[in-house]
């Protein structure tokens, strides 16, 4: 029988195309990831990766095996949850995975409503290892972001719901000459020093590169933060400017100014992926309704945190 944990690691390698990135996402060492992949190769009897320069590339057989293993891994995750519930005596559980700013900004509201309306429910929330639907399939409800120019990715046995559009704003130190501009062409910031506000966030990194290229320049990064909190702290300290999602502003608390960029005006889609087996759960239906309502309010918030109008 194939080892399910090794299949899970293989799926992560296929999704990322990198042993090092898989190790980072799963909290393992690269050597441990490589060892699991090589052991799985011996179990299945065919190559799963091939060397390409200094990196690796999954073989077509590995891609097919990773795809076919999805149902088994989902079923095992359901069994794990059931066994834990039986052990702990829980009557009902809803598992969710979200990216950080949605967790901090939206989930307290969702958790409060569920607590009031479903007293026997346990909400189990975790932060996505990678904000990409490529690694989805571990929770009843998964909240992810998408770039508007990428095709949506929906894993097997899940349904996708669009929640809203999250604009990106330019975060500036208060003493920046354009701090009070309100709205400004993104090209006006071509000569500034920039802070990459979370270099682990592939969506935000690609979006910033795409937007700046559309404005005719490549940002000059003087600092790269590993998380968005540190990135905004760098901006507040005057290190540079950054392109940040509006959703992150409500709880950040940093003394910085925000400007709406135009030409282009970058944004990301926020979506929920719901496991088919959980869709008829009233708590799931209520959660999606709450998230859709919260997502619809994104456009009502001014760059400085006040309602429009």
GROMACS .gro file of C-alpha atoms in nm:
model
  309
    1UNK     CA    1   0.000   0.000   0.000
    2UNK     CA    2   0.133   0.345  -0.092
    3UNK     CA    3   0.221   0.580   0.191
    4UNK     CA    4  -0.033   0.864   0.197
    5UNK     CA    5   0.206   1.111   0.356
    6UNK     CA    6   0.454   1.057   0.071
    7UNK     CA    7   0.172   1.110  -0.178
    8UNK     CA    8   0.087   1.437  -0.003
    9UNK     CA    9   0.451   1.546  -0.032
   10UNK     CA   10   0.454   1.445  -0.400
   11UNK     CA   11   0.146   1.660  -0.464
   12UNK     CA   12   0.323   1.956  -0.304
   13UNK     CA   13   0.634   1.896  -0.518
   14UNK     CA   14   0.422   1.877  -0.834
   15UNK     CA   15   0.236   2.194  -0.737
   16UNK     CA   16   0.549   2.398  -0.660
   17UNK     CA   17   0.797   2.235  -0.898
   18UNK     CA   18   1.063   2.273  -0.631
   19UNK     CA   19   1.196   2.060  -0.347
   20UNK     CA   20   1.309   2.368  -0.155
   21UNK     CA   21   0.971   2.542  -0.190
   22UNK     CA   22   0.790   2.225  -0.085
   23UNK     CA   23   1.012   2.197   0.221
   24UNK     CA   24   0.933   2.559   0.311
   25UNK     CA   25   0.558   2.511   0.270
   26UNK     CA   26   0.544   2.187   0.468
   27UNK     CA   27   0.792   2.279   0.740
   28UNK     CA   28   1.039   2.007   0.639
   29UNK     CA   29   1.402   2.006   0.530
   30UNK     CA   30   1.480   1.969   0.157
   31UNK     CA   31   1.667   1.644   0.229
   32UNK     CA   32   1.359   1.501   0.401
   33UNK     CA   33   1.139   1.591   0.102
   34UNK     CA   34   1.389   1.433  -0.139
   35UNK     CA   35   1.410   1.119   0.073
   36UNK     CA   36   1.031   1.077   0.074
   37UNK     CA   37   1.013   1.126  -0.304
   38UNK     CA   38   1.291   0.873  -0.367
   39UNK     CA   39   1.126   0.621  -0.135
   40UNK     CA   40   0.796   0.668  -0.317
   41UNK     CA   41   0.979   0.611  -0.648
   42UNK     CA   42   1.094   0.273  -0.517
   43UNK     CA   43   0.739   0.190  -0.405
   44UNK     CA   44   0.577   0.272  -0.740
   45UNK     CA   45   0.864   0.146  -0.956
   46UNK     CA   46   0.901   0.446  -1.190
   47UNK     CA   47   1.075   0.787  -1.184
   48UNK     CA   48   0.885   1.078  -1.028
   49UNK     CA   49   1.131   1.363  -1.084
   50UNK     CA   50   1.409   1.444  -1.327
   51UNK     CA   51   1.699   1.682  -1.294
   52UNK     CA   52   1.683   2.012  -1.486
   53UNK     CA   53   1.990   2.225  -1.423
   54UNK     CA   54   2.008   2.278  -1.048
   55UNK     CA   55   1.640   2.205  -1.001
   56UNK     CA   56   1.394   1.924  -1.066
   57UNK     CA   57   1.092   1.867  -1.286
   58UNK     CA   58   0.808   1.623  -1.206
   59UNK     CA   59   0.769   1.351  -1.467
   60UNK     CA   60   0.437   1.309  -1.649
   61UNK     CA   61   0.381   0.994  -1.444
   62UNK     CA   62   0.432   1.191  -1.122
   63UNK     CA   63   0.180   1.452  -1.232
   64UNK     CA   64  -0.076   1.180  -1.309
   65UNK     CA   65  -0.011   1.002  -0.978
   66UNK     CA   66  -0.046   1.328  -0.784
   67UNK     CA   67  -0.374   1.406  -0.956
   68UNK     CA   68  -0.516   1.058  -0.897
   69UNK     CA   69  -0.418   1.061  -0.528
   70UNK     CA   70  -0.641   1.360  -0.446
   71UNK     CA   71  -0.952   1.157  -0.360
   72UNK     CA   72  -0.760   0.919  -0.134
   73UNK     CA   73  -0.595   1.205   0.054
   74UNK     CA   74  -0.926   1.387   0.095
   75UNK     CA   75  -1.089   1.069   0.225
   76UNK     CA   76  -0.806   1.015   0.473
   77UNK     CA   77  -0.835   1.375   0.593
   78UNK     CA   78  -1.207   1.318   0.654
   79UNK     CA   79  -1.129   0.998   0.846
   80UNK     CA   80  -0.870   1.178   1.059
   81UNK     CA   81  -1.124   1.447   1.149
   82UNK     CA   82  -1.389   1.185   1.227
   83UNK     CA   83  -1.152   0.988   1.449
   84UNK     CA   84  -1.051   1.301   1.636
   85UNK     CA   85  -1.415   1.405   1.681
   86UNK     CA   86  -1.504   1.062   1.815
   87UNK     CA   87  -1.206   1.072   2.049
   88UNK     CA   88  -1.281   1.422   2.177
   89UNK     CA   89  -1.659   1.387   2.180
   90UNK     CA   90  -1.714   1.678   1.941
   91UNK     CA   91  -2.062   1.690   1.792
   92UNK     CA   92  -1.979   1.890   1.480
   93UNK     CA   93  -1.667   2.044   1.328
   94UNK     CA   94  -1.606   2.284   1.037
   95UNK     CA   95  -1.249   2.310   0.910
   96UNK     CA   96  -1.126   2.621   0.730
   97UNK     CA   97  -0.800   2.741   0.578
   98UNK     CA   98  -0.747   3.106   0.484
   99UNK     CA   99  -0.465   3.344   0.401
  100UNK     CA  100  -0.344   3.570   0.680
  101UNK     CA  101  -0.521   3.901   0.614
  102UNK     CA  102  -0.858   3.727   0.565
  103UNK     CA  103  -0.801   3.533   0.887
  104UNK     CA  104  -0.732   3.847   1.089
  105UNK     CA  105  -0.991   4.073   0.925
  106UNK     CA  106  -1.288   3.847   0.849
  107UNK     CA  107  -1.270   3.533   1.058
  108UNK     CA  108  -1.348   3.685   1.400
  109UNK     CA  109  -1.681   3.806   1.256
  110UNK     CA  110  -1.747   3.464   1.103
  111UNK     CA  111  -1.651   3.280   1.422
  112UNK     CA  112  -1.874   3.501   1.637
  113UNK     CA  113  -2.177   3.444   1.412
  114UNK     CA  114  -2.121   3.068   1.397
  115UNK     CA  115  -2.077   3.052   1.774
  116UNK     CA  116  -2.414   3.224   1.822
  117UNK     CA  117  -2.606   3.032   1.555
  118UNK     CA  118  -2.448   2.685   1.590
  119UNK     CA  119  -2.366   2.633   1.959
  120UNK     CA  120  -2.249   2.273   1.908
  121UNK     CA  121  -2.004   2.362   1.630
  122UNK     CA  122  -1.626   2.368   1.662
  123UNK     CA  123  -1.459   2.595   1.404
  124UNK     CA  124  -1.104   2.487   1.325
  125UNK     CA  125  -0.909   2.759   1.141
  126UNK     CA  126  -0.557   2.739   0.998
  127UNK     CA  127  -0.346   2.966   0.779
  128UNK     CA  128  -0.272   2.847   0.425
  129UNK     CA  129   0.079   2.715   0.378
  130UNK     CA  130   0.063   2.875   0.034
  131UNK     CA  131  -0.211   3.105  -0.087
  132UNK     CA  132  -0.280   2.902  -0.398
  133UNK     CA  133  -0.562   2.671  -0.497
  134UNK     CA  134  -0.293   2.430  -0.622
  135UNK     CA  135  -0.244   2.318  -0.261
  136UNK     CA  136  -0.615   2.319  -0.170
  137UNK     CA  137  -0.801   2.012  -0.056
  138UNK     CA  138  -0.724   2.004   0.316
  139UNK     CA  139  -1.032   2.172   0.467
  140UNK     CA  140  -1.409   2.200   0.427
  141UNK     CA  141  -1.376   2.566   0.325
  142UNK     CA  142  -1.061   2.722   0.181
  143UNK     CA  143  -1.024   3.094   0.113
  144UNK     CA  144  -0.767   3.188  -0.150
  145UNK     CA  145  -0.670   3.477  -0.375
  146UNK     CA  146  -0.641   3.474  -0.753
  147UNK     CA  147  -0.484   3.708  -1.005
  148UNK     CA  148  -0.751   3.846  -1.241
  149UNK     CA  149  -0.548   3.748  -1.547
  150UNK     CA  150  -0.498   3.383  -1.437
  151UNK     CA  151  -0.746   3.104  -1.502
  152UNK     CA  152  -0.917   2.987  -1.182
  153UNK     CA  153  -0.800   2.656  -1.033
  154UNK     CA  154  -1.056   2.435  -0.863
  155UNK     CA  155  -0.940   2.106  -0.707
  156UNK     CA  156  -1.146   1.790  -0.753
  157UNK     CA  157  -1.454   1.758  -0.529
  158UNK     CA  158  -1.467   2.134  -0.459
  159UNK     CA  159  -1.688   2.418  -0.579
  160UNK     CA  160  -1.561   2.774  -0.622
  161UNK     CA  161  -1.739   3.089  -0.498
  162UNK     CA  162  -1.618   3.442  -0.577
  163UNK     CA  163  -1.627   3.660  -0.266
  164UNK     CA  164  -1.500   3.997  -0.386
  165UNK     CA  165  -1.224   4.206  -0.540
  166UNK     CA  166  -0.942   4.337  -0.323
  167UNK     CA  167  -0.768   4.651  -0.452
  168UNK     CA  168  -0.398   4.704  -0.391
  169UNK     CA  169  -0.282   5.042  -0.260
  170UNK     CA  170   0.055   5.213  -0.241
  171UNK     CA  171   0.163   5.238   0.124
  172UNK     CA  172   0.379   5.544   0.192
  173UNK     CA  173   0.558   5.699   0.489
  174UNK     CA  174   0.364   6.005   0.611
  175UNK     CA  175   0.647   6.237   0.506
  176UNK     CA  176   0.641   6.116   0.143
  177UNK     CA  177   0.565   6.403  -0.103
  178UNK     CA  178   0.264   6.211  -0.242
  179UNK     CA  179   0.126   6.095   0.093
  180UNK     CA  180  -0.184   6.317   0.059
  181UNK     CA  181  -0.240   6.256  -0.313
  182UNK     CA  182  -0.536   6.019  -0.268
  183UNK     CA  183  -0.507   5.887  -0.625
  184UNK     CA  184  -0.196   5.883  -0.844
  185UNK     CA  185  -0.056   5.713  -1.153
  186UNK     CA  186   0.159   5.420  -1.047
  187UNK     CA  187   0.437   5.546  -1.277
  188UNK     CA  188   0.487   5.841  -1.041
  189UNK     CA  189   0.650   5.600  -0.797
  190UNK     CA  190   0.906   5.464  -1.044
  191UNK     CA  191   1.199   5.642  -0.877
  192UNK     CA  192   1.108   5.546  -0.520
  193UNK     CA  193   1.276   5.285  -0.306
  194UNK     CA  194   1.041   4.989  -0.264
  195UNK     CA  195   0.972   4.731   0.006
  196UNK     CA  196   0.850   4.386  -0.098
  197UNK     CA  197   0.588   4.346   0.167
  198UNK     CA  198   0.581   3.963   0.174
  199UNK     CA  199   0.818   3.779  -0.056
  200UNK     CA  200   0.658   3.444   0.039
  201UNK     CA  201   0.324   3.556  -0.109
  202UNK     CA  202   0.350   3.449  -0.474
  203UNK     CA  203   0.021   3.618  -0.568
  204UNK     CA  204   0.123   3.957  -0.423
  205UNK     CA  205   0.473   3.930  -0.568
  206UNK     CA  206   0.348   3.851  -0.919
  207UNK     CA  207   0.078   4.117  -0.898
  208UNK     CA  208   0.329   4.390  -0.800
  209UNK     CA  209   0.568   4.291  -1.079
  210UNK     CA  210   0.285   4.287  -1.336
  211UNK     CA  211   0.142   4.622  -1.223
  212UNK     CA  212   0.478   4.801  -1.221
  213UNK     CA  213   0.564   4.657  -1.563
  214UNK     CA  214   0.231   4.792  -1.688
  215UNK     CA  215   0.332   5.133  -1.554
  216UNK     CA  216   0.662   5.112  -1.741
  217UNK     CA  217   0.916   5.039  -1.468
  218UNK     CA  218   1.072   4.771  -1.250
  219UNK     CA  219   1.057   4.852  -0.876
  220UNK     CA  220   1.390   4.900  -0.700
  221UNK     CA  221   1.357   4.687  -0.389
  222UNK     CA  222   1.574   4.797  -0.097
  223UNK     CA  223   1.414   4.555   0.151
  224UNK     CA  224   1.217   4.231   0.127
  225UNK     CA  225   1.005   4.129   0.426
  226UNK     CA  226   0.909   3.770   0.503
  227UNK     CA  227   0.564   3.874   0.621
  228UNK     CA  228   0.327   4.163   0.556
  229UNK     CA  229   0.340   4.294   0.913
  230UNK     CA  230   0.716   4.352   0.888
  231UNK     CA  231   0.671   4.496   0.538
  232UNK     CA  232   0.430   4.763   0.663
  233UNK     CA  233   0.659   4.829   0.961
  234UNK     CA  234   0.940   4.901   0.713
  235UNK     CA  235   0.716   5.148   0.530
  236UNK     CA  236   0.620   5.320   0.855
  237UNK     CA  237   0.992   5.351   0.940
  238UNK     CA  238   1.060   5.527   0.609
  239UNK     CA  239   1.255   5.243   0.447
  240UNK     CA  240   1.051   5.261   0.126
  241UNK     CA  241   0.703   5.225  -0.023
  242UNK     CA  242   0.505   4.908  -0.085
  243UNK     CA  243   0.207   4.778  -0.280
  244UNK     CA  244  -0.033   4.624  -0.026
  245UNK     CA  245  -0.384   4.472  -0.035
  246UNK     CA  246  -0.669   4.680   0.104
  247UNK     CA  247  -0.788   4.386   0.313
  248UNK     CA  248  -0.474   4.408   0.527
  249UNK     CA  249  -0.533   4.769   0.631
  250UNK     CA  250  -0.813   4.728   0.883
  251UNK     CA  251  -0.601   4.554   1.146
  252UNK     CA  252  -0.245   4.668   1.061
  253UNK     CA  253  -0.239   4.973   1.292
  254UNK     CA  254   0.075   5.121   1.132
  255UNK     CA  255   0.109   5.498   1.086
  256UNK     CA  256   0.136   5.504   0.708
  257UNK     CA  257  -0.045   5.681   0.426
  258UNK     CA  258  -0.220   5.509   0.135
  259UNK     CA  259  -0.269   5.614  -0.226
  260UNK     CA  260  -0.493   5.450  -0.486
  261UNK     CA  261  -0.272   5.370  -0.789
  262UNK     CA  262  -0.408   5.410  -1.141
  263UNK     CA  263  -0.281   5.311  -1.486
  264UNK     CA  264  -0.293   5.032  -1.381
  265UNK     CA  265  -0.508   4.974  -1.071
  266UNK     CA  266  -0.396   4.631  -0.948
  267UNK     CA  267  -0.635   4.399  -0.765
  268UNK     CA  268  -0.685   4.035  -0.674
  269UNK     CA  269  -0.993   3.814  -0.656
  270UNK     CA  270  -1.081   3.651  -0.327
  271UNK     CA  271  -1.255   3.315  -0.361
  272UNK     CA  272  -1.382   3.036  -0.139
  273UNK     CA  273  -1.343   2.670  -0.231
  274UNK     CA  274  -1.600   2.446  -0.064
  275UNK     CA  275  -1.568   2.070  -0.034
  276UNK     CA  276  -1.864   1.895  -0.201
  277UNK     CA  277  -1.929   1.679   0.104
  278UNK     CA  278  -1.961   1.990   0.324
  279UNK     CA  279  -2.181   2.204   0.099
  280UNK     CA  280  -2.511   2.088   0.248
  281UNK     CA  281  -2.395   2.160   0.603
  282UNK     CA  282  -2.598   2.460   0.729
  283UNK     CA  283  -2.285   2.598   0.900
  284UNK     CA  284  -2.102   2.586   0.565
  285UNK     CA  285  -2.387   2.765   0.387
  286UNK     CA  286  -2.392   3.033   0.658
  287UNK     CA  287  -2.015   3.076   0.642
  288UNK     CA  288  -2.020   3.131   0.265
  289UNK     CA  289  -2.303   3.383   0.304
  290UNK     CA  290  -2.102   3.572   0.568
  291UNK     CA  291  -1.785   3.567   0.358
  292UNK     CA  292  -1.973   3.687   0.050
  293UNK     CA  293  -2.118   3.975   0.252
  294UNK     CA  294  -1.776   4.068   0.388
  295UNK     CA  295  -1.620   4.043   0.042
  296UNK     CA  296  -1.886   4.272  -0.099
  297UNK     CA  297  -1.787   4.542   0.149
  298UNK     CA  298  -1.427   4.566   0.026
  299UNK     CA  299  -1.513   4.843  -0.219
  300UNK     CA  300  -1.686   5.046   0.053
  301UNK     CA  301  -1.361   5.111   0.242
  302UNK     CA  302  -1.157   5.419   0.159
  303UNK     CA  303  -0.779   5.394   0.140
  304UNK     CA  304  -0.754   5.558   0.481
  305UNK     CA  305  -0.997   5.311   0.640
  306UNK     CA  306  -1.312   5.527   0.625
  307UNK     CA  307  -1.631   5.449   0.430
  308UNK     CA  308  -1.661   5.611   0.092
  309UNK     CA  309  -1.889   5.912   0.069
   0.00000   0.00000   0.00000
